[in-house]
Structures are given as structure tokens and as C-alpha cells.
Coordinates of C-alpha atoms in Angstrom, one line a residue:
M1066 CA 176.1 7.8 48.6
N1067 CA 173.0 6.7 50.4
L1068 CA 173.7 7.1 54.1
L1069 CA 171.6 4.0 54.8
M1070 CA 174.1 1.8 53.0
E1071 CA 176.9 3.1 55.4
I1072 CA 174.8 3.3 58.5
Q1073 CA 175.5 -0.2 59.8
Y1074 CA 178.2 -0.1 62.4
S1075 CA 180.3 3.1 62.0
S1076 CA 177.4 5.6 62.6
S1077 CA 176.3 6.7 66.1
I1078 CA 173.0 5.7 67.6
D1079 CA 171.7 9.3 67.3
E1080 CA 172.7 9.4 63.6
V1081 CA 170.9 6.2 62.9
C1082 CA 167.7 7.2 64.6
K1083 CA 167.8 10.7 63.1
Y1084 CA 168.2 9.3 59.6
L1085 CA 165.5 6.7 60.0
D1086 CA 163.2 9.3 61.6
T1087 CA 162.4 7.1 64.6
S1088 CA 162.7 7.2 68.4
I1089 CA 162.9 4.8 71.4
S1090 CA 159.1 4.7 71.6
G1091 CA 158.9 3.3 68.1
L1092 CA 157.0 4.2 64.9
S1093 CA 153.3 4.9 64.7
E1094 CA 151.0 2.4 63.0
K1095 CA 150.3 4.9 60.3
E1096 CA 154.0 5.3 59.6
V1097 CA 154.6 1.6 59.6
K1098 CA 151.9 1.1 56.9
R1099 CA 153.5 3.8 54.8
R1100 CA 156.9 2.3 55.0
L1101 CA 155.6 -1.2 54.4
L1102 CA 153.8 0.0 51.3
K1103 CA 157.0 1.8 50.1
N1104 CA 159.6 -0.9 50.8
G1105 CA 157.4 -4.1 50.8
P1106 CA 157.5 -6.9 53.3
N1107 CA 160.6 -8.0 55.2
S1108 CA 161.3 -11.2 53.3
L1109 CA 163.6 -12.5 50.7
K1110 CA 162.1 -13.2 47.3
I1111 CA 161.4 -16.9 46.9
S1112 CA 162.2 -17.9 43.4
E1113 CA 159.2 -20.2 42.8
I1114 CA 159.6 -22.2 39.6
S1115 CA 156.4 -22.7 37.7
P1116 CA 155.3 -26.2 36.8
F1117 CA 155.5 -25.2 33.1
L1118 CA 159.2 -24.3 33.5
I1119 CA 159.9 -27.6 35.2
L1120 CA 158.0 -29.4 32.4
F1121 CA 160.0 -27.5 29.8
R1122 CA 163.3 -28.5 31.4
Q1123 CA 162.5 -32.1 30.8
I1124 CA 162.2 -31.7 27.0
N1125 CA 164.9 -29.0 26.6
N1126 CA 167.4 -31.5 25.4
P1127 CA 168.9 -32.1 21.9
I1128 CA 168.1 -35.8 22.0
I1129 CA 164.5 -35.1 22.9
Y1130 CA 164.3 -32.7 20.0
V1131 CA 165.6 -35.4 17.7
L1132 CA 163.0 -37.9 19.1
I1133 CA 160.2 -35.4 18.5
F1134 CA 161.4 -34.9 15.0
A1135 CA 161.7 -38.7 14.5
A1136 CA 158.2 -39.2 15.8
I1137 CA 156.8 -36.6 13.3
I1138 CA 158.6 -38.3 10.5
S1139 CA 157.4 -41.8 11.6
L1140 CA 153.8 -40.5 11.5
F1141 CA 154.4 -38.9 8.1
L1142 CA 155.7 -42.2 6.7
G1143 CA 152.8 -44.0 8.1
N1144 CA 154.8 -46.0 10.6
T1145 CA 152.3 -45.7 13.5
K1146 CA 154.1 -48.3 15.6
D1147 CA 157.4 -46.4 15.7
F1148 CA 155.5 -43.1 16.3
I1149 CA 153.7 -44.6 19.4
V1150 CA 156.9 -46.1 20.8
I1151 CA 158.8 -42.8 20.5
L1152 CA 155.9 -40.8 21.9
V1153 CA 155.6 -43.1 24.9
V1154 CA 159.4 -42.8 25.5
I1155 CA 159.2 -39.0 25.4
L1156 CA 156.1 -38.9 27.7
A1157 CA 157.6 -41.4 30.2
N1158 CA 160.9 -39.5 30.3
T1159 CA 159.1 -36.1 30.8
L1160 CA 156.7 -37.5 33.4
I1161 CA 159.4 -39.1 35.6
G1162 CA 161.6 -36.1 35.6
F1163 CA 158.7 -33.7 36.1
V1164 CA 157.3 -35.6 39.1
Q1165 CA 160.6 -35.9 40.8
E1166 CA 161.6 -32.2 40.4
Y1167 CA 158.2 -30.8 41.1
K1168 CA 158.0 -32.8 44.4
A1169 CA 161.4 -31.5 45.5
E1170 CA 160.4 -27.9 44.5
T1171 CA 157.1 -27.9 46.5
T1172 CA 158.8 -29.4 49.5
T1173 CA 161.5 -26.7 49.4
Q1174 CA 158.9 -24.0 49.2
V1175 CA 156.9 -25.4 52.2
L1176 CA 160.1 -25.6 54.3
T1177 CA 161.0 -22.0 53.4
R1178 CA 157.5 -20.7 54.6
L1179 CA 157.8 -22.7 57.9
T1180 CA 160.9 -20.8 58.9
E1181 CA 159.3 -17.4 59.6
S1182 CA 159.8 -16.2 63.1
K1183 CA 158.0 -13.8 65.5
T1184 CA 159.5 -10.5 66.6
T1185 CA 158.7 -8.2 69.5
V1186 CA 158.5 -4.5 68.5
R1187 CA 157.7 -1.3 70.2
R1188 CA 155.3 0.8 68.2
G1189 CA 153.7 4.0 69.6
G1190 CA 155.2 3.0 73.0
I1191 CA 153.4 -0.3 73.1
E1192 CA 155.1 -3.7 72.7
L1193 CA 153.7 -6.0 70.1
S1194 CA 154.5 -9.5 68.8
I1195 CA 154.5 -9.5 65.0
P1196 CA 155.7 -11.8 62.2
S1197 CA 159.2 -10.8 61.2
S1198 CA 158.0 -10.2 57.6
M1199 CA 156.1 -7.2 58.9
L1200 CA 159.2 -5.4 60.2
V1201 CA 160.1 -2.0 58.6
E1202 CA 163.2 0.2 58.7
G1203 CA 163.0 2.3 61.8
D1204 CA 161.2 -0.3 64.0
I1205 CA 162.4 -0.6 67.6
V1206 CA 162.8 -4.3 68.3
I1207 CA 163.2 -5.9 71.8
L1208 CA 165.5 -8.9 71.6
R1209 CA 165.5 -11.6 74.2
E1210 CA 167.0 -15.0 74.8
G1211 CA 166.1 -17.5 72.0
D1212 CA 164.9 -14.9 69.5
I1213 CA 165.7 -15.3 65.8
I1214 CA 166.8 -11.9 64.5
G1215 CA 164.6 -11.0 61.6
A1216 CA 166.4 -8.0 60.0
D1217 CA 169.7 -6.2 60.1
M1218 CA 169.7 -4.0 63.3
R1219 CA 171.8 -1.5 65.1
L1220 CA 171.8 -2.0 68.9
I1221 CA 170.7 1.1 70.9
N1222 CA 170.7 -0.6 74.3
S1223 CA 172.0 -4.0 75.5
A1224 CA 172.8 -6.0 78.6
N1225 CA 175.0 -9.2 78.5
L1226 CA 173.9 -9.8 74.9
R1227 CA 175.5 -12.8 73.1
V1228 CA 174.5 -14.0 69.7
N1229 CA 175.1 -17.1 67.7
E1230 CA 176.3 -16.0 64.3
A1231 CA 177.2 -19.4 62.9
T1232 CA 174.8 -18.9 59.9
I1233 CA 176.8 -15.9 58.8
T1234 CA 180.4 -16.3 60.0
G1235 CA 180.6 -20.0 60.7
E1236 CA 181.8 -19.5 64.3
S1237 CA 180.2 -22.1 66.7
I1238 CA 180.9 -19.9 69.8
P1239 CA 178.4 -17.1 70.5
V1240 CA 179.8 -13.6 70.2
S1241 CA 179.4 -10.8 72.6
K1242 CA 177.5 -7.6 71.5
N1243 CA 177.7 -4.1 72.9
H1244 CA 175.7 -1.1 71.8
Q1245 CA 178.4 1.4 73.1
V1246 CA 181.2 0.1 70.8
N1247 CA 182.5 2.4 68.1
I1248 CA 183.6 0.6 65.0
S1249 CA 185.6 1.8 62.0
D1250 CA 184.2 1.8 58.4
E1251 CA 186.8 -0.9 57.4
A1252 CA 185.6 -3.4 59.9
E1253 CA 184.7 -6.9 58.7
I1254 CA 181.4 -8.5 59.7
F1255 CA 183.2 -10.5 62.5
D1256 CA 183.9 -7.2 64.3
W1257 CA 180.4 -5.7 64.0
E1258 CA 179.9 -5.7 67.8
N1259 CA 177.1 -3.1 67.8
M1260 CA 175.1 -4.8 65.1
V1261 CA 172.9 -7.9 64.9
I1262 CA 172.4 -9.6 61.5
S1263 CA 169.3 -11.2 60.1
S1264 CA 169.0 -15.0 60.6
T1265 CA 171.3 -15.1 63.7
I1266 CA 170.0 -16.1 67.2
V1267 CA 170.1 -14.5 70.6
V1268 CA 171.7 -16.9 73.0
K1269 CA 171.8 -14.8 76.1
G1270 CA 171.0 -11.4 77.4
W1271 CA 168.7 -8.6 76.2
A1272 CA 168.8 -5.7 73.8
E1273 CA 166.8 -2.9 72.1
A1274 CA 167.7 -2.4 68.5
V1275 CA 166.6 -0.2 65.6
V1276 CA 165.9 -2.0 62.3
I1277 CA 168.1 -0.5 59.6
K1278 CA 167.6 -2.9 56.7
T1279 CA 164.8 -5.2 55.7
G1280 CA 163.9 -7.5 52.8
E1281 CA 166.3 -7.6 49.9
R1282 CA 168.6 -5.0 51.5
V1283 CA 169.8 -7.2 54.5
Y1284 CA 173.3 -8.7 54.5
L1285 CA 171.8 -12.2 54.1
A1286 CA 170.1 -11.1 50.8
K1287 CA 173.6 -10.7 49.2
I1288 CA 174.3 -14.4 50.0
S1289 CA 170.8 -15.3 48.7
A1290 CA 171.3 -13.5 45.5
K1291 CA 174.5 -15.4 44.8
I1292 CA 172.8 -18.7 45.5
T1293 CA 170.1 -18.0 43.0
E1294 CA 172.6 -17.3 40.2
K1295 CA 172.5 -19.8 37.3
S1296 CA 174.7 -22.7 37.9
P1297 CA 177.1 -24.0 35.3
P1298 CA 175.8 -27.0 33.3
S1299 CA 176.2 -30.3 35.1
P1300 CA 178.7 -32.8 33.7
I1301 CA 176.0 -35.0 32.3
T1302 CA 174.2 -32.1 30.7
D1303 CA 177.4 -30.9 29.1
A1304 CA 178.3 -34.5 28.0
L1305 CA 174.8 -35.1 26.5
T1306 CA 175.0 -31.8 24.6
R1307 CA 178.4 -32.7 23.1
F1308 CA 177.3 -36.2 22.4
S1309 CA 174.0 -35.1 20.7
N1310 CA 175.8 -32.6 18.5
K1311 CA 178.4 -35.1 17.4
Y1312 CA 175.8 -37.8 16.9
L1313 CA 173.7 -35.5 14.8
I1314 CA 176.7 -34.5 12.6
V1315 CA 177.8 -38.1 12.1
S1316 CA 174.2 -39.2 11.4
V1317 CA 173.6 -36.4 8.9
F1318 CA 176.9 -37.2 7.2
W1319 CA 176.1 -40.9 6.7
I1320 CA 172.5 -40.2 5.7
L1321 CA 173.7 -37.7 3.0
L1322 CA 176.3 -40.2 1.8
I1323 CA 173.7 -42.9 1.5
G1324 CA 171.4 -40.5 -0.3
L1325 CA 174.2 -39.7 -2.7
V1326 CA 174.9 -43.3 -3.4
M1327 CA 171.2 -44.0 -4.0
Y1328 CA 171.0 -41.0 -6.4
F1329 CA 173.9 -42.3 -8.5
E1330 CA 172.2 -45.8 -8.6
S1331 CA 169.3 -44.1 -10.3
H1332 CA 166.7 -44.4 -7.5
T1333 CA 163.8 -42.0 -7.7
V1334 CA 163.7 -38.9 -5.4
S1335 CA 160.7 -40.3 -3.5
E1336 CA 162.5 -43.6 -2.9
I1337 CA 165.6 -41.8 -1.7
L1338 CA 163.6 -39.5 0.6
F1339 CA 161.6 -42.4 2.1
A1340 CA 164.8 -44.4 2.7
L1341 CA 166.7 -41.6 4.3
L1342 CA 163.8 -40.7 6.6
A1343 CA 163.5 -44.4 7.6
I1344 CA 167.3 -44.5 8.4
L1345 CA 167.0 -41.3 10.4
V1346 CA 164.2 -42.7 12.6
S1347 CA 166.1 -46.0 13.1
A1348 CA 169.3 -44.1 14.0
V1349 CA 167.6 -42.2 16.9
P1350 CA 168.6 -43.7 20.3
E1351 CA 165.1 -43.5 21.8
G1352 CA 166.1 -45.6 24.8
L1353 CA 168.9 -43.3 26.0
P1354 CA 166.8 -40.4 27.5
I1355 CA 164.5 -42.7 29.5
A1356 CA 167.5 -44.8 30.7
L1357 CA 169.3 -41.7 31.9
T1358 CA 166.2 -40.3 33.6
M1359 CA 165.4 -43.6 35.3
A1360 CA 169.0 -43.8 36.6
L1361 CA 168.9 -40.2 37.9
A1362 CA 165.5 -40.7 39.5
V1363 CA 166.7 -43.8 41.3
G1364 CA 169.7 -41.8 42.6
S1365 CA 167.4 -39.0 43.7
L1366 CA 165.1 -41.5 45.6
R1367 CA 168.2 -42.9 47.4
L1368 CA 169.3 -39.4 48.4
S1369 CA 165.8 -38.6 49.7
K1370 CA 166.0 -41.6 52.0
N1371 CA 169.0 -39.9 53.5
H1372 CA 167.1 -36.6 53.9
V1373 CA 168.6 -34.9 50.8
L1374 CA 166.3 -32.9 48.5
T1375 CA 167.3 -32.9 44.8
R1376 CA 165.7 -29.9 42.9
N1377 CA 167.2 -30.8 39.6
L1378 CA 167.7 -34.4 38.5
S1379 CA 171.0 -33.7 36.7
A1380 CA 172.5 -32.7 40.1
V1381 CA 172.4 -36.3 41.1
E1382 CA 175.0 -37.2 38.5
T1383 CA 177.2 -34.3 39.6
L1384 CA 177.9 -36.1 42.8
G1385 CA 179.5 -38.9 40.8
S1386 CA 181.6 -36.4 38.8
T1387 CA 182.9 -34.5 41.9
T1388 CA 186.7 -33.9 42.0
L1389 CA 186.7 -31.4 44.9
I1390 CA 184.4 -30.8 47.9
A1391 CA 184.5 -27.3 49.6
S1392 CA 182.9 -27.9 53.0
D1393 CA 181.8 -25.6 55.8
K1394 CA 183.1 -26.6 59.3
T1395 CA 180.4 -25.7 61.9
G1396 CA 177.5 -28.2 61.9
T1397 CA 178.9 -29.9 58.8
I1398 CA 182.2 -31.4 59.8
T1399 CA 181.6 -30.6 63.5
Q1400 CA 178.6 -31.3 65.8
G1401 CA 177.8 -27.6 66.2
K1402 CA 178.0 -27.9 70.0
L1403 CA 180.8 -27.2 72.5
K1404 CA 182.5 -29.9 74.5
V1405 CA 185.2 -29.7 77.2
E1406 CA 188.4 -31.1 75.6
S1407 CA 191.0 -30.3 78.2
F1408 CA 191.5 -28.8 81.6
F1409 CA 194.2 -28.0 84.2
A1410 CA 194.2 -27.1 87.9
P1411 CA 196.4 -27.9 90.8
D1412 CA 193.3 -28.9 92.7
I1413 CA 190.8 -30.6 90.4
D1414 CA 188.1 -30.8 93.1
N1415 CA 188.3 -27.1 93.6
L1416 CA 188.1 -26.5 89.8
H1417 CA 184.9 -28.6 89.7
R1418 CA 183.4 -26.6 92.6
C1419 CA 184.3 -23.2 91.0
A1420 CA 182.9 -24.3 87.6
S1421 CA 179.7 -25.5 89.2
W1422 CA 178.9 -22.2 90.8
A1423 CA 180.3 -19.9 88.1
L1424 CA 177.7 -21.2 85.6
D1425 CA 174.6 -19.2 84.6
W1426 CA 172.5 -22.3 85.5
Q1427 CA 168.8 -21.9 86.1
E1428 CA 166.2 -24.7 86.7
G1429 CA 168.8 -27.3 85.7
K1430 CA 169.7 -25.8 82.4
S1431 CA 171.5 -22.9 80.6
S1432 CA 171.0 -21.1 77.3
D1433 CA 174.7 -20.6 76.9
P1434 CA 176.5 -23.3 74.8
L1435 CA 179.7 -22.9 76.9
D1436 CA 177.8 -23.3 80.2
R1437 CA 175.9 -26.3 78.8
A1438 CA 179.3 -27.9 77.9
V1439 CA 180.6 -27.3 81.4
G1440 CA 177.4 -28.8 82.8
E1441 CA 177.8 -31.9 80.7
W1442 CA 181.5 -32.2 81.7
L1443 CA 180.7 -31.9 85.4
G1444 CA 177.7 -34.3 85.3
E1445 CA 176.6 -35.3 88.9
K1446 CA 179.3 -33.2 90.4
L1447 CA 177.3 -30.1 89.4
L1448 CA 174.3 -31.1 91.6
H1449 CA 176.7 -32.2 94.4
F1450 CA 178.4 -28.9 94.8
R1451 CA 175.3 -26.8 94.2
Q1452 CA 173.4 -28.5 97.0
N1453 CA 175.5 -26.8 99.6
G1454 CA 175.2 -23.1 99.3
K1455 CA 173.1 -20.4 97.7
V1456 CA 173.8 -17.8 95.0
T1457 CA 173.1 -14.4 96.6
K1458 CA 174.1 -12.4 93.5
F1459 CA 174.9 -13.3 89.9
H1460 CA 177.1 -10.9 87.9
H1461 CA 176.0 -11.5 84.3
F1462 CA 178.6 -11.6 81.5
D1463 CA 180.2 -8.2 81.1
T1464 CA 181.1 -7.5 77.4
T1465 CA 183.9 -5.1 78.5
L1466 CA 185.5 -7.1 81.3
K1467 CA 184.7 -10.4 79.6
Y1468 CA 183.7 -12.5 82.6
E1469 CA 180.8 -13.3 84.8
A1470 CA 180.6 -14.3 88.5
A1471 CA 178.4 -15.8 91.1
T1472 CA 178.5 -14.8 94.8
V1473 CA 177.7 -17.8 96.9
K1474 CA 176.9 -18.0 100.6
N1475 CA 177.7 -21.3 102.3
G1476 CA 177.1 -21.2 106.0
G1477 CA 179.0 -18.2 107.2
E1478 CA 181.3 -18.1 104.3
V1479 CA 180.8 -15.9 101.2
I1480 CA 182.8 -16.6 98.1
T1481 CA 182.5 -15.2 94.6
Y1482 CA 183.3 -17.7 91.8
V1483 CA 184.5 -16.2 88.5
K1484 CA 184.9 -17.5 85.0
G1485 CA 186.0 -15.5 81.9
A1486 CA 188.8 -14.4 79.6
A1487 CA 192.4 -15.2 80.7
E1488 CA 193.6 -11.6 80.2
T1489 CA 191.0 -10.3 82.6
L1490 CA 191.6 -12.8 85.4
I1491 CA 195.4 -12.6 85.0
S1492 CA 195.3 -8.8 85.3
Q1493 CA 193.5 -9.1 88.7
A1494 CA 195.2 -12.3 89.9
S1495 CA 196.3 -12.6 93.5
N1496 CA 198.4 -15.7 92.8
P1497 CA 202.2 -15.7 93.0
S1498 CA 203.8 -14.6 89.7
S1499 CA 205.2 -18.0 89.1
E1500 CA 201.7 -19.6 89.3
V1501 CA 200.2 -16.9 87.0
A1502 CA 203.0 -17.5 84.4
K1503 CA 202.2 -21.3 84.5
F1504 CA 198.5 -20.7 84.0
Q1505 CA 199.3 -18.3 81.1
N1506 CA 201.5 -20.9 79.4
I1507 CA 198.9 -23.6 79.8
H1508 CA 196.2 -21.3 78.4
D1509 CA 198.4 -20.4 75.4
D1510 CA 199.1 -24.1 74.7
M1511 CA 195.4 -24.9 74.7
A1512 CA 194.7 -21.9 72.5
Q1513 CA 197.4 -23.0 70.0
K1514 CA 195.6 -26.3 69.7
G1515 CA 192.5 -24.5 68.5
M1516 CA 190.5 -24.5 71.8
R1517 CA 188.4 -21.8 73.2
V1518 CA 189.9 -21.3 76.7
I1519 CA 188.4 -19.8 79.9
M1520 CA 190.0 -19.3 83.3
L1521 CA 188.2 -19.9 86.6
G1522 CA 188.9 -18.3 89.9
E1523 CA 187.5 -17.3 93.2
T1524 CA 187.6 -14.2 95.4
K1525 CA 186.3 -13.1 98.8
S1526 CA 186.2 -9.5 97.6
V1527 CA 182.7 -8.1 98.1
G1528 CA 183.2 -4.5 96.7
E1529 CA 180.8 -3.2 94.0
N1530 CA 183.8 -2.2 91.8
I1531 CA 184.6 -5.5 90.1
K1532 CA 187.8 -4.1 88.7
E1533 CA 189.2 -3.9 92.2
W1534 CA 188.6 -7.6 93.0
R1535 CA 191.7 -9.7 93.7
I1536 CA 191.1 -13.1 92.1
D1537 CA 192.7 -16.4 93.0
I1538 CA 193.0 -18.3 89.7
I1539 CA 192.1 -21.9 90.1
G1540 CA 192.4 -23.4 86.7
C1541 CA 191.8 -23.4 82.9
V1542 CA 189.2 -25.2 80.8
G1543 CA 189.5 -25.7 77.0
F1544 CA 186.5 -26.2 74.7
I1545 CA 186.1 -27.5 71.1
D1546 CA 183.3 -28.0 68.7
P1547 CA 184.1 -31.7 68.1
P1548 CA 183.9 -33.5 64.8
K1549 CA 180.9 -35.7 64.1
S1550 CA 181.5 -39.4 64.8
D1551 CA 181.3 -40.4 61.1
V1552 CA 183.3 -37.6 59.6
L1553 CA 186.7 -39.3 59.8
A1554 CA 185.4 -42.3 57.9
A1555 CA 183.7 -40.1 55.4
V1556 CA 186.8 -38.0 54.8
H1557 CA 188.9 -41.2 54.3
S1558 CA 186.3 -42.6 51.8
T1559 CA 186.2 -39.3 49.9
Q1560 CA 190.0 -39.1 49.6
K1561 CA 190.3 -42.7 48.7
A1562 CA 187.9 -42.0 45.8
G1563 CA 190.3 -39.3 44.6
I1564 CA 188.2 -36.4 45.7
R1565 CA 190.0 -33.4 47.2
L1566 CA 188.6 -31.8 50.4
L1567 CA 188.8 -28.1 51.3
M1568 CA 187.4 -26.7 54.5
I1569 CA 186.1 -23.1 54.3
T1570 CA 185.0 -21.5 57.6
G1571 CA 184.5 -18.2 59.3
D1572 CA 186.1 -19.6 62.4
N1573 CA 189.7 -18.6 63.5
P1574 CA 192.6 -20.3 61.8
L1575 CA 193.9 -22.2 64.9
T1576 CA 190.5 -23.8 65.5
A1577 CA 190.0 -24.6 61.8
K1578 CA 193.5 -26.1 61.6
A1579 CA 193.0 -28.3 64.7
I1580 CA 189.7 -29.7 63.4
A1581 CA 191.0 -30.2 59.9
T1582 CA 194.0 -32.0 61.2
Q1583 CA 191.9 -34.2 63.5
V1584 CA 189.6 -35.4 60.6
G1585 CA 192.4 -35.8 58.1
I1586 CA 191.7 -32.8 55.8
Y1587 CA 194.8 -30.8 56.7
H1588 CA 198.3 -32.3 56.4
Q1589 CA 201.7 -30.9 57.3
G1590 CA 203.1 -28.6 54.6
Q1591 CA 199.7 -27.5 53.2
R1592 CA 198.6 -23.9 53.3
I1593 CA 196.0 -22.2 55.4
L1594 CA 194.5 -19.1 53.8
I1595 CA 192.6 -16.4 55.7
G1596 CA 190.1 -13.9 54.4
S1597 CA 192.4 -10.8 54.7
E1598 CA 194.9 -12.6 52.5
I1599 CA 192.3 -13.5 49.9
D1600 CA 191.4 -9.8 49.6
K1601 CA 195.0 -9.0 48.5
L1602 CA 195.1 -11.7 45.8
T1603 CA 194.1 -11.5 42.1
D1604 CA 192.0 -14.4 40.8
A1605 CA 195.0 -15.9 39.1
Q1606 CA 197.1 -15.6 42.3
L1607 CA 194.3 -17.1 44.4
A1608 CA 193.9 -20.0 41.9
K1609 CA 197.6 -20.7 42.3
A1610 CA 197.4 -20.4 46.1
L1611 CA 194.4 -22.8 46.3
K1612 CA 196.5 -25.6 44.7
N1613 CA 198.2 -26.3 48.0
T1614 CA 195.5 -25.1 50.4
S1615 CA 193.3 -27.4 52.5
V1616 CA 191.9 -24.9 55.0
I1617 CA 190.5 -21.4 54.4
A1618 CA 189.6 -19.6 57.7
R1619 CA 188.2 -16.3 58.9
V1620 CA 186.2 -15.7 55.7
T1621 CA 182.9 -14.0 54.9
P1622 CA 180.3 -15.4 52.6
D1623 CA 181.7 -13.2 49.9
H1624 CA 185.1 -14.9 50.2
K1625 CA 183.4 -18.3 50.0
Y1626 CA 181.6 -17.3 46.9
R1627 CA 184.8 -16.0 45.2
V1628 CA 186.7 -19.2 46.1
V1629 CA 184.0 -21.5 44.8
K1630 CA 183.7 -19.6 41.5
I1631 CA 187.4 -19.8 40.9
L1632 CA 187.4 -23.5 41.7
Q1633 CA 184.6 -24.0 39.2
K1634 CA 186.3 -22.1 36.4
R1635 CA 189.9 -23.3 36.8
D1636 CA 191.6 -26.7 37.2
V1637 CA 192.7 -26.2 40.7

């Protein structure tokens, strides 16, 4: 087996660099050109549809074929008026459909080209900024806050790195990355702590990484390949095909019957042929194609006013035939941003003070979604507390200890304010055991409601060994990615129309259940499936399980694809 296919997360840094024949100083320009020539640019193939194919789609319809046949017969019979009318109908139908689909296609292509990002690489020991499409396997990339990751990479060095992987996993909270972590071959993408994946975004920290996959070999390409698969025929396309076939059979039957009657009534062959052709032309529903196309075009225009692009007109009607909607959570049902939902502290004022100083807050802002949420929650209190004192040292987020801290000097007093994972603060707590137990119970209660929970505390310890600090826990703060304001009404309208809703997300089951319950998708007694369970089920078993499932959590894009395919094939 090709080592490069297994190199992602279970191989050591030395193994990766050795196989890719690269080093920390990067590749030479000569080597980059050779690899670029061999593997091609680092970009996904854009399936550009030619204007001729779009044009052909407009006439690739049984009814249009009948109209064309009828037009030819009309011309043959000398009925120029009918020929012109049918021809105008065909041209109008083709033109309306072509213009609408071509416009959507060109807009999609332009949007795709606008998304290319810049990447900082080290080549021959020199740092350069290049388009991400010019990356090659073996390139050494420097990742900084705000960078869009342009390829699949193995971390070789990192500091406080946190990455937003919502595009891949669906998790709204940035995940911590660590180049020193060893991961087993069986790990899911959620656990690839020493990897960064194409299309994700650096939220915080810094890293050096080696590119291990580019172009059509990246993880995202697997998703892209599935998206470009041929879709099943839309309900209207299927209905039109069945109608056309039945219509043709019935028409031919009656025309032959009429011809038989005329023959036994001693009409000449030329008279019979002329009459049958005239009947065939008159039986053609020439108004049907243009009426359908106009209705779909109007629907497409209405969707475009709501910022929805329709690449294929028949897709418009599909919305009207929908029986089930499988929806993502992050950014679709939810806002895609964190908000403080709940908090607890014996002394709320002290909690506000601790939260104000424990933020990684610079020049009135933060790149961390969690810190931004705390800042919005504190409001004017943030400035009030930060006016008195000065941060003398900031301990950035430690991916091992899972907390960060700010040492603040206020007059003659020096206090370090800490925020982080409950297990870390509790393990170093100086509070009485009864207080610690109470904080633990409140933390667990918030977590059971689907919140992301942090603990805050303070210490006067000044030693360099953070593990030896004794921390006085002050309180807990719980966060959620709240639903959009109009989602509850949309869910209600959808369910009232008889359409079933299914939430599919990469987020954890508790969070998914909480949000789904809040917006009315999940109801007591319904099932919540997770990705690891789906792996153990056959298609038949999964189809059965989906009948009473409203939430699917902790899934990869492959899981989502399998679920949707089963939903399309079976009456679930």
C-alpha cells in the first residue's frame, strides 16, 4: 500500500519528512517545479458545464422530441402556421431554460474562483507568500491566525494552535492541535490532533506543517467527488417521462385505431396518412413544455432574490416535492457563533473580574470565538475591570493542560486569572472539597444540556511550573451556538407542511440534542444516532433505524453521504 495514503496522522514527523524527501528549510524551486509538473496544481477540478450541454439539456425531453417530430410533419403537410407556432414554442422553451441555467452556472464558477487563498511557505530557507493552488507535497507551510488551510498537512511544530473545522466536522468550537500527539491508525477525523485539513481556518496560535496531500488527493476531494455524482431524476423529470411515454402509447393506439377504421371505410392510403399525421400534430400538447419552463423560471427568480442559485431548473420543483430535509447544524440551524448561555459563581462580581482578565484580548478584540462570546457577555464590565491593572504575562492556551492564564499586577498585588477545562482546574483546586464537588455538579449539569463549559479561577502562585499552581475556583460559564432567530418558525412551518426534519452534524450528541430540542426537531422518544453506531449497521438496518431518528451526531462527511443515499433510495 502507498505509504502516502497512510501517512496522515499515525506516522511520525521524521517518517513523513523522509518519505516526502523534504526538510524544515523547505523544497528548492527546482524541486517544486518538478512536483508541480508531476502532480498538477493544488486545486479541485471544477466541473465546468459547456453551453452546448446546457442547451442540450433543454431539448433532451420526450415531449420536446414529439414537438420536433410534429413540426417536421406540419412542414411536410404544408401547414406552415402550425410549423411556425411549434417552432416558436420549442425555441422559447429552450431559450428561457438556457439563459436561467447558464447564468447560474457562470455565477457559480466565478464564486469558486474567488475563494482561492494565499499561503506562506518556506522554500530554500526563504519564506514566500503564494497562491494555495501552487502548493506541492513536501512544502513547509507557516500557519498563522486567520489563515485558510490550503492542503492536508501534518504538523511538525506548533504553539497554542486552534483550528475551526466546522467545514469538515460541523463543530462550531475551534479544536486544539498539537504536533507531538501520537494517534492510532483507527482514529476518526475528529481525533486527528496532529493534522490540519484543507478548507479549515486557523483561529489562534502558530504552526509549521508539511504538506502531505494536494489537489484531488486531499480529504475534501472525497466530499467533492461525491457531490459531483449524478443526482437521481427530479420528481418533475420522472413524472414528465412517465407522462410522455403513456401519452405516446395512448396517442399511437388511437391513431392506429382511427387509421384502421378509415381503411375499412375504403379511404385511400394517401387520405389515411394525411389524416393520421394531422391528428398526430393536433394531439401534441405544445403548450405544456413552455408552461412548465415558465413556472420553474419564475420559481428560480424568486429563489435568487433570497440569494439561492439554481443550477438546474428542475431542482426548483424538487422543493415542492420534498418529504424530508436532512440539515446540518452549525451555520444552518445555528448562528455559527458562540454565546454565553449560563453561568454560576458564589460571587458574580469576582467571576466578571476573572473573566475580564483571563481573556486573550488585544486592542479591544479577540480571534477566539469563545473569548469573543465572553467579551460580548461582559459588555462594559470588561473595560471597567481592565482599566485597573496591567497584564505582565499571558500564558497562552496549553493544548496539554487545556487552560490559559493572565498574570495581572494591580498596585502591589499580583494575581493570575485562569480559565480552562474543568478537569484541569479541579485537579489543582485549593477550594474546600465540598465547594469543588458543587462546581463539578454544576459543570456536569451544564454539559448535559449540551453546553461547552469552562471554569475560571485565580491564584497568587508565581512559580514557572504551572502544574504546581494552587487555583481557587471562582465559577463556571456555559456556552452554546444558539439557533438563528427564524429557525423555530421555519421548523414549525416545515413540519406543518408534512415534511420531516433530520439534523445531521459532526458535533457531539449532547449539544446536537439540546439544539434539536430547542428548535423542535427532536422530541422525547426519538432516537439519536452517532457515527460509530452507523459503522456497525447494514444499509437495511440503518434504513430501519432512521425511521425513528431525528438527530445524527458525531458523523463524518462519509456518514452523511451514506445516510442521504439511503434516504433517497428507501421510503424512510
